[in-house]
PDB file of C-alpha atoms in Angstrom:
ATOM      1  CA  UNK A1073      13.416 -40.000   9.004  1.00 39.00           C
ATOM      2  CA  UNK A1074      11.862 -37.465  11.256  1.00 40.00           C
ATOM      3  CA  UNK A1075       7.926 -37.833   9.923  1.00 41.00           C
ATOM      4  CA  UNK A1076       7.923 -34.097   9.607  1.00 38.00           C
ATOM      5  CA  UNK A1077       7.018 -32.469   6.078  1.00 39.00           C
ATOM      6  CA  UNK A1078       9.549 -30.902   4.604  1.00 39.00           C
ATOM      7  CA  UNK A1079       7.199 -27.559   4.127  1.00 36.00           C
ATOM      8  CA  UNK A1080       6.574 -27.830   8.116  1.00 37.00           C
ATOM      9  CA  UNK A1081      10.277 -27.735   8.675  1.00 38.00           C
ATOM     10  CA  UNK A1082      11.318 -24.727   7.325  1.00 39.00           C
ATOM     11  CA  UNK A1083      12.201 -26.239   4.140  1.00 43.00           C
ATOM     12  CA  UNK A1084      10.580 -26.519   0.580  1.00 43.00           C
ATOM     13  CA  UNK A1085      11.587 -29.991   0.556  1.00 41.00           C
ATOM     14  CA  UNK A1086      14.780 -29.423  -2.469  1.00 43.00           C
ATOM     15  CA  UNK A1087      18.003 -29.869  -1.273  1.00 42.00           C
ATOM     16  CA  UNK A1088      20.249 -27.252  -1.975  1.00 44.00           C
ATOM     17  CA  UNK A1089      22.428 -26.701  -5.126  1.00 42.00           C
ATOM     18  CA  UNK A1090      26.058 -26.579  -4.514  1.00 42.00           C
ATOM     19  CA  UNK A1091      26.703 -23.165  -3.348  1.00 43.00           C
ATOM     20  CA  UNK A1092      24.094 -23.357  -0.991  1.00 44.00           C
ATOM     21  CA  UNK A1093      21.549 -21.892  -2.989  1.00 42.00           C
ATOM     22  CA  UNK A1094      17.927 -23.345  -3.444  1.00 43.00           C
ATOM     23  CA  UNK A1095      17.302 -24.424  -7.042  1.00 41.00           C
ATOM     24  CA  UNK A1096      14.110 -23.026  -9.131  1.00 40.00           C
ATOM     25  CA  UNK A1097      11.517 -25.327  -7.998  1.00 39.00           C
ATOM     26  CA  UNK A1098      12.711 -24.187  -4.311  1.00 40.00           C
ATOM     27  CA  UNK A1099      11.799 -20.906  -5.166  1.00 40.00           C
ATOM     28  CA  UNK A1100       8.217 -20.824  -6.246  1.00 45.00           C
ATOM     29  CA  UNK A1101       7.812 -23.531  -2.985  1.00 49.00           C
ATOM     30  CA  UNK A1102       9.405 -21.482   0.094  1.00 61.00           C
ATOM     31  CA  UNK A1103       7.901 -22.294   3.274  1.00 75.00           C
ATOM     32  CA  UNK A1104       6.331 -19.816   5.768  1.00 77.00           C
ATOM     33  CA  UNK A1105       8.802 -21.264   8.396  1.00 84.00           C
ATOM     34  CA  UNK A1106      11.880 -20.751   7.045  1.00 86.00           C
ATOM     35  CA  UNK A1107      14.761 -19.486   8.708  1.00 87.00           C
ATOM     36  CA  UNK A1108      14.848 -15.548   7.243  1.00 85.00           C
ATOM     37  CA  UNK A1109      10.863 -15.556   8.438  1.00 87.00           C
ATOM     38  CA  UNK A1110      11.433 -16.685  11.428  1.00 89.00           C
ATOM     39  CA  UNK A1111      14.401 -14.051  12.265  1.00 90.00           C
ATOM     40  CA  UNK A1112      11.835 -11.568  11.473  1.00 90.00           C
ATOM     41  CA  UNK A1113       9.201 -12.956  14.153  1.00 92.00           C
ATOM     42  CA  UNK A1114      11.655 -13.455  16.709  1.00 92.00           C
ATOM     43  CA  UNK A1115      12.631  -9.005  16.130  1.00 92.00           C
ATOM     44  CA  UNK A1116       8.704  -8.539  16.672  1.00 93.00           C
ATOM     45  CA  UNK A1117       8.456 -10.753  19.429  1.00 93.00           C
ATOM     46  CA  UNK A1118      12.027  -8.468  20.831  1.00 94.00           C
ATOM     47  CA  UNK A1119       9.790  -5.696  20.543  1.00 95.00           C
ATOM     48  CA  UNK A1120       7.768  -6.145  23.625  1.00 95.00           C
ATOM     49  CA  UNK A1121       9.932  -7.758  25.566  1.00 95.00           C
ATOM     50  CA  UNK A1122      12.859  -4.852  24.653  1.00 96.00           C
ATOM     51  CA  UNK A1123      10.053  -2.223  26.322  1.00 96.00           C
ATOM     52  CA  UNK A1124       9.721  -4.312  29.467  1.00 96.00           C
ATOM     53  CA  UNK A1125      13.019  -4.698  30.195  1.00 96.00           C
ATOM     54  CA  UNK A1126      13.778  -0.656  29.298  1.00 96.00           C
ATOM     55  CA  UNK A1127      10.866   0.296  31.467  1.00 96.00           C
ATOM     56  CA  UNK A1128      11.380  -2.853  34.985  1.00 92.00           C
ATOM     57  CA  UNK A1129      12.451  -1.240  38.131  1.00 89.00           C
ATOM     58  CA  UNK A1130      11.119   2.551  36.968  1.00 89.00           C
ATOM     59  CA  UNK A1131      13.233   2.376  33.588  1.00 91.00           C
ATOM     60  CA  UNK A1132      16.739   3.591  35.044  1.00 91.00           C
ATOM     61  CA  UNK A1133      18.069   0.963  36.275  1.00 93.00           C
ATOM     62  CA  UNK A1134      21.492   0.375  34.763  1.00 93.00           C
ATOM     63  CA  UNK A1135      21.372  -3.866  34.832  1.00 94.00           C
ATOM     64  CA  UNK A1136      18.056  -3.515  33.704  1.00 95.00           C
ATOM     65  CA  UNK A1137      18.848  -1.131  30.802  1.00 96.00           C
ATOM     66  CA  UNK A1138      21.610  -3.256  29.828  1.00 95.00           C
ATOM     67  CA  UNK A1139      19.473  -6.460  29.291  1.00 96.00           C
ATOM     68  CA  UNK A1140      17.191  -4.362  27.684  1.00 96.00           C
ATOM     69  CA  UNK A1141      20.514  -2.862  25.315  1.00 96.00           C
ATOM     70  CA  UNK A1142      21.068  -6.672  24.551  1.00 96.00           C
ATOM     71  CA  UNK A1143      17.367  -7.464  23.401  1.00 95.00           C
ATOM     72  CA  UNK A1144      17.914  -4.839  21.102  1.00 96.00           C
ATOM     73  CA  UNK A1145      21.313  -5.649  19.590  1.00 95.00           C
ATOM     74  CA  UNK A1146      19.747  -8.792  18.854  1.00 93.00           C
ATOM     75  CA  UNK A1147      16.894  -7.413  17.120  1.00 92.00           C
ATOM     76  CA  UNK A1148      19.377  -4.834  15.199  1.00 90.00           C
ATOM     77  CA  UNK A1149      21.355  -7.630  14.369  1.00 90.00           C
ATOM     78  CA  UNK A1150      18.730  -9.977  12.565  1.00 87.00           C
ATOM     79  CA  UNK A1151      18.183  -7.115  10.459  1.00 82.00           C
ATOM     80  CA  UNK A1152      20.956  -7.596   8.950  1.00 80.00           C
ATOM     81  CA  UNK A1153      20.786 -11.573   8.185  1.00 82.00           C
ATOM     82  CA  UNK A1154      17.086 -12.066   7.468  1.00 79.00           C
ATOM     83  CA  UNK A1155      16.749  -9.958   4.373  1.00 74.00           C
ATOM     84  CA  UNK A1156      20.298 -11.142   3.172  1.00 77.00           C
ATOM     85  CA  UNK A1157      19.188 -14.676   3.764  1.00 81.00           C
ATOM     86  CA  UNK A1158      15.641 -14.269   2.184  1.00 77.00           C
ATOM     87  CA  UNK A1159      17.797 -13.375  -1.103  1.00 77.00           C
ATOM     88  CA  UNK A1160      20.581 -15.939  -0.655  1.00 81.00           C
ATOM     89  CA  UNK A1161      18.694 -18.758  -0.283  1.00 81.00           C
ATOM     90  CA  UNK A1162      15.133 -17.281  -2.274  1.00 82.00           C
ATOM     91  CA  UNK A1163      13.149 -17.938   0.672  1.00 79.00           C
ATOM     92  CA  UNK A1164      11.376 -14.543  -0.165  1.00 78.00           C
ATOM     93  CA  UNK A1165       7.653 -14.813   1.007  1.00 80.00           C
ATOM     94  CA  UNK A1166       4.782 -12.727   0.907  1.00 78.00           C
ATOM     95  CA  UNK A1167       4.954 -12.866   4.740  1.00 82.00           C
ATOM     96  CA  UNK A1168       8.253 -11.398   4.825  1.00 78.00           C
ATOM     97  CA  UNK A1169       7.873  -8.946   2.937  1.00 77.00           C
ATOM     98  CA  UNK A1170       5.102  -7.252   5.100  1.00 80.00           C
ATOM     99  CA  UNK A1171       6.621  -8.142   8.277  1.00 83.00           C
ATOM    100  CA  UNK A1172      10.214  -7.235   8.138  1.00 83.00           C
ATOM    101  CA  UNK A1173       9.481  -3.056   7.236  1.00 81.00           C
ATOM    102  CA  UNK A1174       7.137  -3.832  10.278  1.00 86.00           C
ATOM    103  CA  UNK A1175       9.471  -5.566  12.513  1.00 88.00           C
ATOM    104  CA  UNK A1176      12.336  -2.584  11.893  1.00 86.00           C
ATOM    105  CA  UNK A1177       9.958   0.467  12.310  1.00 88.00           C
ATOM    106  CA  UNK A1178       8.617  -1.184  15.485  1.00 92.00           C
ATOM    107  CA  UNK A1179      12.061  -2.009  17.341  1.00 93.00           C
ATOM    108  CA  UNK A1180      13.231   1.553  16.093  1.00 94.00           C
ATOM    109  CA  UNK A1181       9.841   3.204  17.344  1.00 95.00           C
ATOM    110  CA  UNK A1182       9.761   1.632  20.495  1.00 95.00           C
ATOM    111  CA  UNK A1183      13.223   2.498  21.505  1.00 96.00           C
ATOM    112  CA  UNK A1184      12.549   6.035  20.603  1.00 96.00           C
ATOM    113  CA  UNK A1185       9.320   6.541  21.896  1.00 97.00           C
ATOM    114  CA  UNK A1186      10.289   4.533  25.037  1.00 96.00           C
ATOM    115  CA  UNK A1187      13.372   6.753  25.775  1.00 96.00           C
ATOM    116  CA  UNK A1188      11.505   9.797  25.280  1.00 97.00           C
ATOM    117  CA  UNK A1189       8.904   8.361  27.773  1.00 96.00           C
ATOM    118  CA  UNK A1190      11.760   8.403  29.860  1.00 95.00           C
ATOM    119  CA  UNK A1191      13.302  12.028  29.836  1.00 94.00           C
ATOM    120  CA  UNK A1192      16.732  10.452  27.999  1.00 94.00           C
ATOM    121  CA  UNK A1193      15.682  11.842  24.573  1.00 95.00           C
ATOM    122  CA  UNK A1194      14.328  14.710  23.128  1.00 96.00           C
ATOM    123  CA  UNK A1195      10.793  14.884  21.878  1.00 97.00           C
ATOM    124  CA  UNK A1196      11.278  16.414  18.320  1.00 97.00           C
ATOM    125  CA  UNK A1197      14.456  13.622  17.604  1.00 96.00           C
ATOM    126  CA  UNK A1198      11.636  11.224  17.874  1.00 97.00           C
ATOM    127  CA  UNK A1199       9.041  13.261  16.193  1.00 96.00           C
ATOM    128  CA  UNK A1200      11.804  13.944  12.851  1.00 96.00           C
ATOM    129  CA  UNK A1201      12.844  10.344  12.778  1.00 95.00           C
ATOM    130  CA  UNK A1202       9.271   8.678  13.138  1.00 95.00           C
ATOM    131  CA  UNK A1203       7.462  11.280  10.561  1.00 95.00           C
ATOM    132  CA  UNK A1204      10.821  10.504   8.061  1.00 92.00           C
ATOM    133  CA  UNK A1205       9.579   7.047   8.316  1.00 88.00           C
ATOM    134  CA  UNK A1206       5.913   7.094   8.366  1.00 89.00           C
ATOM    135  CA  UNK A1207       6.421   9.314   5.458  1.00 87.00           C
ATOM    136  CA  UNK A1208       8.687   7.207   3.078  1.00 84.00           C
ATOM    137  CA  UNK A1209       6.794   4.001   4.012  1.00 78.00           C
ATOM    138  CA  UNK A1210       3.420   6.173   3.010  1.00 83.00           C
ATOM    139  CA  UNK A1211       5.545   7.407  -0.439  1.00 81.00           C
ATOM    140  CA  UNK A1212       6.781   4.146  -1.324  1.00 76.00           C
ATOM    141  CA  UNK A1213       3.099   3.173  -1.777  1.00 75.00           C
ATOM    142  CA  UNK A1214       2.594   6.223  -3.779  1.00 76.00           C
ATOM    143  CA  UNK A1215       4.951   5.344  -6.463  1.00 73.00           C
ATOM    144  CA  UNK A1216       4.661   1.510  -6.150  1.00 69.00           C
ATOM    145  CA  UNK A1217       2.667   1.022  -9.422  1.00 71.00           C
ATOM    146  CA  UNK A1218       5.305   3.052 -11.354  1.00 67.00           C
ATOM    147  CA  UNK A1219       8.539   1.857  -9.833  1.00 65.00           C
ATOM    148  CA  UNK A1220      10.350   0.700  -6.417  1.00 66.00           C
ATOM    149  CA  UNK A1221      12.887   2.756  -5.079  1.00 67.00           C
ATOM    150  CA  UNK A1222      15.524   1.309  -3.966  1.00 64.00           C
ATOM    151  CA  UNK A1223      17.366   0.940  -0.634  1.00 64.00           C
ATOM    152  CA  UNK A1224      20.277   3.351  -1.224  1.00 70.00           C
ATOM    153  CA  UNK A1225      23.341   3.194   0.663  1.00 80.00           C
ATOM    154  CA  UNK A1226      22.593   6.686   2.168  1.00 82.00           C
ATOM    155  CA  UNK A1227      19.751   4.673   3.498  1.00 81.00           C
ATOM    156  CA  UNK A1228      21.645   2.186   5.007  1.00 83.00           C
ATOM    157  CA  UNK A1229      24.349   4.495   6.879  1.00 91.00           C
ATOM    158  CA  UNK A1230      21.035   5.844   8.304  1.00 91.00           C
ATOM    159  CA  UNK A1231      19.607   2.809   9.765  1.00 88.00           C
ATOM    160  CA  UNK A1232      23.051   2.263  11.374  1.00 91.00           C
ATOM    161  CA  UNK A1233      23.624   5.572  12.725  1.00 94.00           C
ATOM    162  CA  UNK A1234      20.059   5.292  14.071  1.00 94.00           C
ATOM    163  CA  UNK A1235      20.693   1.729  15.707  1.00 94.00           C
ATOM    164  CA  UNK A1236      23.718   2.999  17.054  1.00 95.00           C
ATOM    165  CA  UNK A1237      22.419   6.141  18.676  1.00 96.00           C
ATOM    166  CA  UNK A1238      19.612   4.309  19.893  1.00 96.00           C
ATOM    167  CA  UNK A1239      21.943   1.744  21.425  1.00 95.00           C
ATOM    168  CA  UNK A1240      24.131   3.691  23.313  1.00 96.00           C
ATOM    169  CA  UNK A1241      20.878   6.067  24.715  1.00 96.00           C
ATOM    170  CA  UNK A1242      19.442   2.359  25.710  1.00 96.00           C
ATOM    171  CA  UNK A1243      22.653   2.178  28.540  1.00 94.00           C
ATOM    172  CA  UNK A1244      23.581   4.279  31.330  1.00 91.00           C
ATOM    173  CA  UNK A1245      25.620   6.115  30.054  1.00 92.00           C
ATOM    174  CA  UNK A1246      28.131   9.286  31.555  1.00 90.00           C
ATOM    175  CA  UNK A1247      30.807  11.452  30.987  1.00 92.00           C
ATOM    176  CA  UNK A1248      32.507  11.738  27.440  1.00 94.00           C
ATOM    177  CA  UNK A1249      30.143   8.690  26.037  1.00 93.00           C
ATOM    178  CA  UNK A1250      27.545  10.176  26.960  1.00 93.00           C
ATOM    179  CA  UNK A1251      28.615  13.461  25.063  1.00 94.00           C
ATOM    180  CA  UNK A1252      29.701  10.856  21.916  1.00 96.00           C
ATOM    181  CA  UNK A1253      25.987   9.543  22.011  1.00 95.00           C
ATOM    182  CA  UNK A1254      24.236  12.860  21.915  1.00 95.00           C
ATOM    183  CA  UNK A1255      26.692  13.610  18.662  1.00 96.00           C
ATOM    184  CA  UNK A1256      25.858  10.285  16.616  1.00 96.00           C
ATOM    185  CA  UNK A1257      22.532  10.867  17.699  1.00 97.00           C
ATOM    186  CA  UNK A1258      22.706  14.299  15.786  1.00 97.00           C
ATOM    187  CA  UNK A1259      24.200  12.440  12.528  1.00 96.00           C
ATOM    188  CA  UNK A1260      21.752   9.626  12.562  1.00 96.00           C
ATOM    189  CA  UNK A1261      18.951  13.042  12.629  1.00 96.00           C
ATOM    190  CA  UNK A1262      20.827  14.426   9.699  1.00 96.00           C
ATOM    191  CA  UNK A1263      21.115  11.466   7.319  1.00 95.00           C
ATOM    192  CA  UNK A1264      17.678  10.668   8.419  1.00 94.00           C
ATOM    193  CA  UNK A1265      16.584  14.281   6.762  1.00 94.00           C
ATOM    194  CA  UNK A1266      18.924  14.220   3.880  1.00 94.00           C
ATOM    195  CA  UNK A1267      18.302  10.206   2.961  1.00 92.00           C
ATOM    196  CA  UNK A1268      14.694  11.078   3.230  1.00 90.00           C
ATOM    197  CA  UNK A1269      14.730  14.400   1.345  1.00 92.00           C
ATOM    198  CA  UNK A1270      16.353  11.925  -1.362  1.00 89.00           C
ATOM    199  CA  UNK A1271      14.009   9.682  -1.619  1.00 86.00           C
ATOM    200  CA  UNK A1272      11.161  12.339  -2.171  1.00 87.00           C
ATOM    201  CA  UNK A1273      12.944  13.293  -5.039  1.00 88.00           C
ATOM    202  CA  UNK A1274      13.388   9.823  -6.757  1.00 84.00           C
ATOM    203  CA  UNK A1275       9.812   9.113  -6.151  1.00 82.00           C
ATOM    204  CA  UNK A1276       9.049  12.330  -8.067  1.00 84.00           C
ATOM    205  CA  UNK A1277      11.610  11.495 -11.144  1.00 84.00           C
ATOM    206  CA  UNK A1278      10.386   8.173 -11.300  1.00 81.00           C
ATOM    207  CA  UNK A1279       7.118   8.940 -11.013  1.00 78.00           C
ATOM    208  CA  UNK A1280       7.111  11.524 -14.117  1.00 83.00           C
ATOM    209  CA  UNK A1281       9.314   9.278 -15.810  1.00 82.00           C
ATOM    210  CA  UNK A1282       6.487   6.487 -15.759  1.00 79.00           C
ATOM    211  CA  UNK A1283       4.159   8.859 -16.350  1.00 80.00           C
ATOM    212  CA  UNK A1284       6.082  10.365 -20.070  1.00 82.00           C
ATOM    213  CA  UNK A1285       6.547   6.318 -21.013  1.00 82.00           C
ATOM    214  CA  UNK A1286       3.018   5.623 -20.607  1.00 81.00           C
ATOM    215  CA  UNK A1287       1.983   8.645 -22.189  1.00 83.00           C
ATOM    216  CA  UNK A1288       4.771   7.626 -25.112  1.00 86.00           C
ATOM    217  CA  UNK A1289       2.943   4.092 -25.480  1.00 85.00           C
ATOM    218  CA  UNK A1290      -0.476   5.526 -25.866  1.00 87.00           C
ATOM    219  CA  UNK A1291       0.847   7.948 -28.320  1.00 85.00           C
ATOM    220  CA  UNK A1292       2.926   5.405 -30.699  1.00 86.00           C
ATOM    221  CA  UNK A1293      -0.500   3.578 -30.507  1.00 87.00           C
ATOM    222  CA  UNK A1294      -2.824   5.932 -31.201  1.00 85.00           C
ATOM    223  CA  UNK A1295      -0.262   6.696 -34.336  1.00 83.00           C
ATOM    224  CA  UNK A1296       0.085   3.122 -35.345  1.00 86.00           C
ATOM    225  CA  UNK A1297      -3.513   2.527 -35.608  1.00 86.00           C
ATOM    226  CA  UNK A1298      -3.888   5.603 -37.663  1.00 85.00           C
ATOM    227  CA  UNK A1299      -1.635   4.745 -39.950  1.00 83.00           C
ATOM    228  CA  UNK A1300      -2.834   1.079 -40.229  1.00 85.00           C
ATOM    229  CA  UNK A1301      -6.778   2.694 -40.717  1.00 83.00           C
ATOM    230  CA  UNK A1302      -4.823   5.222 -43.410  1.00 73.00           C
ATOM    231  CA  UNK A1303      -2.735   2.011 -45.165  1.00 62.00           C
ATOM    232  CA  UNK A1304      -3.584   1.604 -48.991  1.00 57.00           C
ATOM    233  CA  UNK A1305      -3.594  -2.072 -47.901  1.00 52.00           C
ATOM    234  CA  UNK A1306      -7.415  -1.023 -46.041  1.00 47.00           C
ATOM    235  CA  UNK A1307      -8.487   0.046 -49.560  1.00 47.00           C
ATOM    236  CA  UNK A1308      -7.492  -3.647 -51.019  1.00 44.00           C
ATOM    237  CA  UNK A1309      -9.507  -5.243 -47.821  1.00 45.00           C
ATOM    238  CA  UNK A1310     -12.389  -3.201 -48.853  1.00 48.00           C
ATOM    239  CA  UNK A1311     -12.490  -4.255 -52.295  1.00 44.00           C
ATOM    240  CA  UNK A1312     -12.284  -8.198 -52.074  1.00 47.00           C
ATOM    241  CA  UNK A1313     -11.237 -10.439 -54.456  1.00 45.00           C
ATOM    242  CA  UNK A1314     -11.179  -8.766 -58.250  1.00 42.00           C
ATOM    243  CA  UNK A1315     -11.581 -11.470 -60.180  1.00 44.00           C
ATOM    244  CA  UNK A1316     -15.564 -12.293 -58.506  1.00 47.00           C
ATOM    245  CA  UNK A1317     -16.831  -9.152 -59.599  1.00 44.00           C
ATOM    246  CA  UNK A1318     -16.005  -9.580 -63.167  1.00 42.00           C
ATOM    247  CA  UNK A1319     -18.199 -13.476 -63.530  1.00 41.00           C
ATOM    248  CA  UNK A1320     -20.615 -11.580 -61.075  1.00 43.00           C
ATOM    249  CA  UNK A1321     -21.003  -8.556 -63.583  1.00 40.00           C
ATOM    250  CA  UNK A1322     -21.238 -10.722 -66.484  1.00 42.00           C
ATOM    251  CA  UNK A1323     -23.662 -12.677 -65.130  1.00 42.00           C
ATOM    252  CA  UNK A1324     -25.595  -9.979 -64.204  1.00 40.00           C
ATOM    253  CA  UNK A1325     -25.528  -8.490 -67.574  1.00 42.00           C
ATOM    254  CA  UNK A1326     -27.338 -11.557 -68.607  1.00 41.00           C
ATOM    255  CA  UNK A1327     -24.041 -13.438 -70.257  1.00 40.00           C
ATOM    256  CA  UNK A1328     -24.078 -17.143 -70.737  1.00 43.00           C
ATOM    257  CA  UNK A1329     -23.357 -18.912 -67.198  1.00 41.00           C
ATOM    258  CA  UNK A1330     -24.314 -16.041 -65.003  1.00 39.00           C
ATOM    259  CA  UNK A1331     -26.792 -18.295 -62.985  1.00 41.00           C
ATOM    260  CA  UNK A1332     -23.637 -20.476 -62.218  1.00 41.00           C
ATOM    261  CA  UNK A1333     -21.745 -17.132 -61.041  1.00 40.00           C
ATOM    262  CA  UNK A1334     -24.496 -15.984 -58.754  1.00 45.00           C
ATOM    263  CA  UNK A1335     -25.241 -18.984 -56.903  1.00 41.00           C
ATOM    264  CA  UNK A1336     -21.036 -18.853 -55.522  1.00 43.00           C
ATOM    265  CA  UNK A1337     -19.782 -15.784 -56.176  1.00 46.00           C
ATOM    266  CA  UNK A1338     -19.160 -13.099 -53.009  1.00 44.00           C
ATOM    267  CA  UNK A1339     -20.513 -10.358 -51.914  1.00 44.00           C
ATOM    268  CA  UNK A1340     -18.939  -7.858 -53.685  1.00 42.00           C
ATOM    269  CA  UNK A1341     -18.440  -3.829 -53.368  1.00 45.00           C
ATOM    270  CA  UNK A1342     -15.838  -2.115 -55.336  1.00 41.00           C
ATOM    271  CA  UNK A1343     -13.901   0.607 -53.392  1.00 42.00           C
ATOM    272  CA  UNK A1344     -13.697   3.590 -55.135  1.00 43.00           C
ATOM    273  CA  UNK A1345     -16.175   2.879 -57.766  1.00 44.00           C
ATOM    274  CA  UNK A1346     -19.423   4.980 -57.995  1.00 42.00           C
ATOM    275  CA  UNK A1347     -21.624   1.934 -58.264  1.00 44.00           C
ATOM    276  CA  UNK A1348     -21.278  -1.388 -56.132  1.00 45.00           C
ATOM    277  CA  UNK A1349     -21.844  -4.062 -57.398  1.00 42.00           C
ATOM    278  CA  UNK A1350     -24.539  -5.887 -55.878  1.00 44.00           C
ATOM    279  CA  UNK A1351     -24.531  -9.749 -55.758  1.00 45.00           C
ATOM    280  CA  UNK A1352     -28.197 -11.937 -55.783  1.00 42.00           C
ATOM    281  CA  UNK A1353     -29.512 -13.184 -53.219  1.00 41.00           C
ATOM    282  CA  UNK A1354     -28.110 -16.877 -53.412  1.00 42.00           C
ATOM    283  CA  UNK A1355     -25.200 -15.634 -53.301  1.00 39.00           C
ATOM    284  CA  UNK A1356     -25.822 -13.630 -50.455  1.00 40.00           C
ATOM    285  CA  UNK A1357     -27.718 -16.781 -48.550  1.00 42.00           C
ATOM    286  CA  UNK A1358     -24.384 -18.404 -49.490  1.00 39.00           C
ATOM    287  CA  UNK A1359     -22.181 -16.311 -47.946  1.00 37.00           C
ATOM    288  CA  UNK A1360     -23.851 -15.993 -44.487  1.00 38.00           C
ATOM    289  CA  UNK A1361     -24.001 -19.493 -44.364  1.00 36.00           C
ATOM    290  CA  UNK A1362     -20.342 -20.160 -44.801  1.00 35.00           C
ATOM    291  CA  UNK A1363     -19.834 -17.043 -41.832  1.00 39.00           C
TER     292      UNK A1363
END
C-alpha cells in the first residue's frame, strides 16, 4: 500500500484485462497523469530545452548540436508511443488530444525555425512546411462538424521524412551526408505539398458529401410530413368517433333520451359534411374538463 490514489498515479484505479488492455469502466475514468499524457508533456518540455542546446556556444558547435540532435530524437520518438499508447490502453483524454498536435508542430517548428535562424536551412523550406501545417490544422477545424479526416499513410511518410531531414540538419554534418540531407530534405518538401494538397481535397469531398446527406434528411422530412398531413388517416382524426354524432343528432332533433346524449357526448364536427354538428354546452363544459 502506497497511500496514493489510484487517479493520482497515473492509473484509473482498474486493473488491466488480460491483454493488457483497460476494461470499460477504465475508459470513461482515465487519469490526466497517465503514461501517453505524460510522453506528450515531456516532447513540450524537449521543446525549449532542444532550442537551447541548438543555439549554446553560438549554435555551431558540433557537441553541442549533437545533444541538441538527441533531445530531439527523443521528442520524435514519443511521437510515436504516446498516441499508440493513448489507443492501446484507452487512456485518451481531452488533454491529449489538444496537446499532442501541439507538442509535434512545436518540436517540428522549432527545429525549423531554429536552423533557419542559423543559416543551415533555407527560408522558404520553412515557410512551405510551416504554412502546410498551419493550414491543415486551420482546415481540419473547418470540416470538423461534418467529418474527421484521417491520418493517411501519405501523412505519416511525411512526418518521417520531415523528422529525418530535420535530424540530420540538427548535426554537423559534411561531405556526401551532407549532400544526402539536403535530398531527403527535398522529399520531406514534396510529400509535405502533395500529402497536404490531399487533404484539401478530402476536406472538400467530405464536406459536400455532408452537406448532400443533410440536405437528403431535410428533404425525406419535409416529404414525410407531407404525406402524413395528405394521409386519408388525417381525414378519420378530423372526424372523431361516428357513432357520437348519431345519439348527439338524435338528441338534438328532440328524440327521446337526447338530454342523456348531450350531457356526455363529444364535441363533434363531421369532415366533409356541409354542416357540423354542434354539441350543447354540457357537453362542451364536459369535455374541457376531462382535457
Amino acid at each position: 500500500m502506497t497511500g496514493v490514489p489510484a487517479s493520482a498515479a497515473g492509473g484509473s484505479g482498474a486493473k488491466p484485462v488480460r491483454g493488457g488492455k483497460l476494461g470499460t469502466a477504465a475508459v470513461n475514468q482515465a487519469s490526466l497523469w497517465n503514461i501517453a499524457n505524460i510522453l506528450t508533456m515531456v516532447r513540450l518540455l524537449l521543446v525549449p530545452g532542444f532550442v537551447l542546446l541548438l543555439f549554446h556556444n553560438g549554435g555551431y558547435d558540433p557537441v553541442w548540436r549533437s545533444f541538441a540532435w538527441a533531445a530531439f530524437a527523443v521528442a520524435m520518438i514519443t511521437d510515436l508511443f504516446d498516441g499508440h499508447l493513448a489507443r492501446a490502453y484507452n487512456l485518451v483524454t481531452d488533454f491529449g488530444k489538444i496537446a499532442d498536435p501541439i507538442a509535434d508542430k512545436a518540436i517540428m517548428g522549432a527545429a525549423l525555425v531554429s536552423l533557419s535562424v542559423l543559416g543551415d536551412l533555407p527560408w522558404w523550406i520553412t515557410g512551405v512546411i510551416l504554412a502546410r501545417e498551419l493550414g491543415i490544422t486551420l482546415m481540419r477545424f473547418w470540416v470538423i462538424r461534418h467529418a474527421v479526416i484521417p491520418a493517411s499513410r501519405g501523412g505519416k511518410l511525411k512526418t518521417l521524412a520531415q523528422g529525418t531531414a530535420a535530424g540530420m540538419y540538427v548535426l554537423v554534418l559534411t561531405g556526401p551526408l551532407a549532400t544526402l540531407r539536403f535530398w531527403m530534405m527535398m522529399v520531406a518538401v514534396v510529400l509535405t505539398v502533395v500529402t497536404g494538397l490531399d487533404y484539401v481535397r478530402q476536406a472538400v469531398v467530405l464536406r459536400r458529401r455532408s452537406l448532400a446527406a443533410e440536405r437528403a434528411a431535410v428533404g425525406r422530412t419535409a416529404e414525410a410530413l407531407n404525406e402524413a398531413a395528405g394521409s386519408p388517416g388525417a381525414g378519420v382524426a378530423d372526424a372523431g368517433a361516428v357513432a357520437g354524432p348519431a345519439s348527439g343528432a338524435s338528441g338534438a332533433s328532440g328524440a327521446p333520451g337526447a338530454s342523456g346524449a348531450d350531457a356526455s357526448g363529444p364535441a363533434v364536427r363531421v369532415s366533409g359534411g356541409s354542416t357540423p354538428v354542434e354539441p350543447t354546452v354540457g357537453a362542451r363544459d364536459g369535455a374541457d374538463a376531462e382535457r
